[in-house]
GROMACS .gro file of C-alpha atoms in nm:
model
  180
    1MET     CA    1  -6.649  -0.825  -1.421
    2ARG     CA    2  -6.436  -1.007  -1.675
    3ILE     CA    3  -6.106  -1.190  -1.712
    4ILE     CA    4  -5.871  -0.950  -1.892
    5GLY     CA    5  -5.583  -1.180  -1.992
    6GLY     CA    6  -5.461  -1.530  -2.051
    7SER     CA    7  -5.648  -1.839  -2.166
    8LEU     CA    8  -5.984  -1.715  -2.031
    9LYS     CA    9  -5.948  -1.359  -2.163
   10GLY     CA   10  -6.291  -1.203  -2.215
   11LEU     CA   11  -6.478  -1.445  -1.987
   12ARG     CA   12  -6.754  -1.259  -1.803
   13LEU     CA   13  -6.800  -1.351  -1.439
   14ASN     CA   14  -7.152  -1.315  -1.305
   15PRO     CA   15  -7.139  -1.389  -0.934
   16PRO     CA   16  -7.463  -1.396  -0.733
   17LYS     CA   17  -7.574  -1.050  -0.623
   18ASN     CA   18  -7.589  -1.147  -0.255
   19LEU     CA   19  -7.214  -1.210  -0.207
   20PRO     CA   20  -7.056  -0.986   0.062
   21VAL     CA   21  -6.795  -0.839  -0.174
   22ARG     CA   22  -6.652  -0.524  -0.328
   23PRO     CA   23  -6.475  -0.662  -0.637
   24THR     CA   24  -6.164  -0.497  -0.774
   25THR     CA   25  -6.283  -0.288  -1.070
   26ASP     CA   26  -6.182  -0.396  -1.420
   27LEU     CA   27  -5.995  -0.065  -1.460
   28ALA     CA   28  -5.789  -0.114  -1.142
   29LYS     CA   29  -5.735  -0.484  -1.219
   30GLU     CA   30  -5.615  -0.402  -1.570
   31ALA     CA   31  -5.373  -0.143  -1.432
   32LEU     CA   32  -5.245  -0.392  -1.172
   33PHE     CA   33  -5.184  -0.667  -1.425
   34ASN     CA   34  -5.011  -0.424  -1.662
   35ILE     CA   35  -4.769  -0.346  -1.378
   36LEU     CA   36  -4.722  -0.714  -1.290
   37GLN     CA   37  -4.671  -0.816  -1.652
   38ASN     CA   38  -4.346  -0.618  -1.651
   39GLN     CA   39  -4.226  -0.753  -1.315
   40ILE     CA   40  -4.307  -1.124  -1.298
   41GLU     CA   41  -4.351  -1.437  -1.506
   42PHE     CA   42  -4.702  -1.564  -1.438
   43GLU     CA   43  -4.633  -1.920  -1.548
   44ASP     CA   44  -4.560  -2.159  -1.263
   45ILE     CA   45  -4.589  -1.910  -0.975
   46LYS     CA   46  -4.761  -1.986  -0.645
   47VAL     CA   47  -5.022  -1.724  -0.556
   48LEU     CA   48  -5.206  -1.661  -0.229
   49ASP     CA   49  -5.527  -1.459  -0.274
   50LEU     CA   50  -5.647  -1.326   0.063
   51PHE     CA   51  -6.003  -1.197   0.108
   52SER     CA   52  -6.063  -1.353  -0.235
   53GLY     CA   53  -6.434  -1.272  -0.256
   54THR     CA   54  -6.566  -1.368  -0.600
   55GLY     CA   55  -6.228  -1.510  -0.697
   56ASN     CA   56  -6.190  -1.251  -0.972
   57ILE     CA   57  -5.815  -1.210  -0.901
   58SER     CA   58  -5.761  -1.585  -0.849
   59MET     CA   59  -5.921  -1.653  -1.186
   60GLU     CA   60  -5.701  -1.390  -1.349
   61PHE     CA   61  -5.382  -1.551  -1.218
   62ALA     CA   62  -5.501  -1.901  -1.315
   63SER     CA   63  -5.594  -1.777  -1.663
   64ARG     CA   64  -5.237  -1.648  -1.701
   65GLY     CA   65  -5.074  -1.979  -1.608
   66ALA     CA   66  -5.011  -1.967  -1.233
   67ALA     CA   67  -4.923  -2.317  -1.111
   68GLN     CA   68  -5.111  -2.285  -0.783
   69VAL     CA   69  -5.362  -2.032  -0.654
   70ILE     CA   70  -5.478  -2.058  -0.294
   71SER     CA   71  -5.786  -1.844  -0.227
   72VAL     CA   72  -5.901  -1.762   0.125
   73ASP     CA   73  -6.227  -1.596   0.223
   74ARG     CA   74  -6.451  -1.621   0.528
   75SER     CA   75  -6.773  -1.632   0.324
   76ILE     CA   76  -6.880  -1.986   0.238
   77HIS     CA   77  -7.089  -1.841  -0.046
   78CYS     CA   78  -6.782  -1.679  -0.202
   79VAL     CA   79  -6.577  -1.995  -0.158
   80ASN     CA   80  -6.851  -2.211  -0.312
   81TYR     CA   81  -6.891  -1.971  -0.606
   82LEU     CA   82  -6.515  -1.981  -0.676
   83LYS     CA   83  -6.507  -2.360  -0.647
   84ASP     CA   84  -6.798  -2.388  -0.892
   85ILE     CA   85  -6.655  -2.146  -1.149
   86SER     CA   86  -6.309  -2.310  -1.120
   87ARG     CA   87  -6.464  -2.652  -1.186
   88GLN     CA   88  -6.662  -2.520  -1.483
   89HIS     CA   89  -6.346  -2.385  -1.645
   90LYS     CA   90  -6.120  -2.673  -1.537
   91LEU     CA   91  -5.889  -2.452  -1.330
   92GLU     CA   92  -5.758  -2.725  -1.105
   93GLN     CA   93  -5.476  -2.505  -0.977
   94ILE     CA   94  -5.727  -2.297  -0.776
   95LYS     CA   95  -5.799  -2.420  -0.424
   96ALA     CA   96  -6.052  -2.216  -0.225
   97TYR     CA   97  -6.076  -2.226   0.154
   98LYS     CA   98  -6.330  -2.084   0.396
   99GLU     CA   99  -6.125  -1.933   0.675
  100ASP     CA  100  -6.060  -1.610   0.859
  101VAL     CA  101  -5.757  -1.465   0.677
  102PHE     CA  102  -5.569  -1.373   0.996
  103LYS     CA  103  -5.614  -1.724   1.141
  104TYR     CA  104  -5.505  -1.871   0.807
  105LEU     CA  105  -5.190  -1.658   0.802
  106GLN     CA  106  -5.100  -1.770   1.155
  107MET     CA  107  -5.119  -2.136   1.046
  108GLU     CA  108  -4.967  -2.109   0.697
  109THR     CA  109  -4.624  -2.269   0.649
  110GLU     CA  110  -4.594  -2.250   0.267
  111GLN     CA  111  -4.419  -1.968   0.083
  112TYR     CA  112  -4.574  -1.787  -0.212
  113ASP     CA  113  -4.427  -1.597  -0.505
  114LEU     CA  114  -4.712  -1.347  -0.497
  115ILE     CA  115  -4.963  -1.264  -0.226
  116PHE     CA  116  -5.261  -1.044  -0.308
  117ALA     CA  117  -5.486  -0.911  -0.030
  118ASP     CA  118  -5.809  -0.722  -0.093
  119PRO     CA  119  -5.955  -0.678   0.257
  120PRO     CA  120  -6.276  -0.491   0.333
  121TYR     CA  121  -6.181  -0.123   0.327
  122ASP     CA  122  -6.326  -0.066   0.675
  123LEU     CA  123  -6.110  -0.339   0.830
  124ASN     CA  124  -5.889  -0.175   1.094
  125LYS     CA  125  -5.629  -0.456   1.076
  126ILE     CA  126  -5.514  -0.386   0.717
  127PRO     CA  127  -5.163  -0.272   0.826
  128GLU     CA  128  -5.118  -0.604   1.008
  129ILE     CA  129  -5.130  -0.802   0.683
  130SER     CA  130  -4.779  -0.705   0.571
  131LYS     CA  131  -4.647  -0.741   0.925
  132ILE     CA  132  -4.777  -1.099   0.958
  133VAL     CA  133  -4.671  -1.204   0.607
  134PHE     CA  134  -4.310  -1.098   0.667
  135GLU     CA  135  -4.289  -1.212   1.031
  136ARG     CA  136  -4.418  -1.558   0.935
  137ASN     CA  137  -4.196  -1.570   0.623
  138ILE     CA  138  -4.490  -1.654   0.396
  139LEU     CA  139  -4.355  -1.456   0.100
  140ALA     CA  140  -4.079  -1.620  -0.107
  141PRO     CA  141  -3.748  -1.427  -0.110
  142ASP     CA  142  -3.810  -1.267  -0.452
  143GLY     CA  143  -4.185  -1.250  -0.397
  144LEU     CA  144  -4.430  -0.964  -0.402
  145LEU     CA  145  -4.709  -0.872  -0.159
  146ILE     CA  146  -4.985  -0.646  -0.290
  147VAL     CA  147  -5.251  -0.498  -0.060
  148GLU     CA  148  -5.554  -0.323  -0.208
  149HIS     CA  149  -5.695  -0.048   0.014
  150GLN     CA  150  -5.860   0.294   0.014
  151SER     CA  151  -5.643   0.562  -0.144
  152MET     CA  152  -5.664   0.780   0.166
  153GLN     CA  153  -5.499   0.503   0.374
  154ASN     CA  154  -5.120   0.496   0.389
  155LEU     CA  155  -4.930   0.168   0.440
  156ASN     CA  156  -4.580   0.301   0.372
  157ASN     CA  157  -4.452   0.270   0.729
  158HIS     CA  158  -4.360  -0.100   0.691
  159PRO     CA  159  -3.988  -0.150   0.608
  160THR     CA  160  -4.073  -0.372   0.308
  161PHE     CA  161  -4.302  -0.111   0.146
  162VAL     CA  162  -4.198  -0.030  -0.211
  163GLU     CA  163  -4.468   0.190  -0.364
  164GLN     CA  164  -4.836   0.282  -0.372
  165ARG     CA  165  -5.034   0.314  -0.696
  166LYS     CA  166  -5.364   0.502  -0.683
  167TYR     CA  167  -5.667   0.433  -0.903
  168GLY     CA  168  -5.946   0.661  -0.791
  169HIS     CA  169  -6.065   0.558  -0.443
  170SER     CA  170  -5.857   0.237  -0.455
  171SER     CA  171  -5.484   0.193  -0.417
  172PHE     CA  172  -5.241  -0.096  -0.441
  173SER     CA  173  -4.947  -0.097  -0.200
  174PHE     CA  174  -4.652  -0.315  -0.301
  175PHE     CA  175  -4.413  -0.484  -0.058
  176ARG     CA  176  -4.092  -0.684  -0.117
  177HIS     CA  177  -3.824  -0.821   0.112
  178ALA     CA  178  -3.592  -0.543   0.219
  179ALA     CA  179  -3.260  -0.539   0.032
  180GLU     CA  180  -2.989  -0.711   0.229
   0.00000   0.00000   0.00000
């Protein structure tokens, strides 16, 4: 696992083996950031990384100049790892919180330019993520929600769904506010 762009490009991340994670592969992450590079300016955006795990995606956004990256995971080991690695690399814009993502979303009042969610693939509540984000108005008006999930799962029944990109067994579904 490595950072593929920005100020920390090439940095290898070596999280402890015992973390309860399934990190986004470098291939899928590279494809995702190639897509995003053509759609958004990374500098100064506010990012919410849900089910952040090792913080691989949070680190990628911070490396590319995001102003604020809020990372949420229910594993204290993942949160502590991300806090440690952020401190080591002086990424003060990353704030990691130990919390159940669905509880966090119910309490969140901030808006984000980009929300990335990489839930466990066997989680049966994956379709609820987009529903909650839009009902609670957590995504900024021109923002983007990206949910990583198994390719065989289909999330296109939400009115804000834009497209699904498949990378082997993993897919990214993209959501934006519906056109007015």
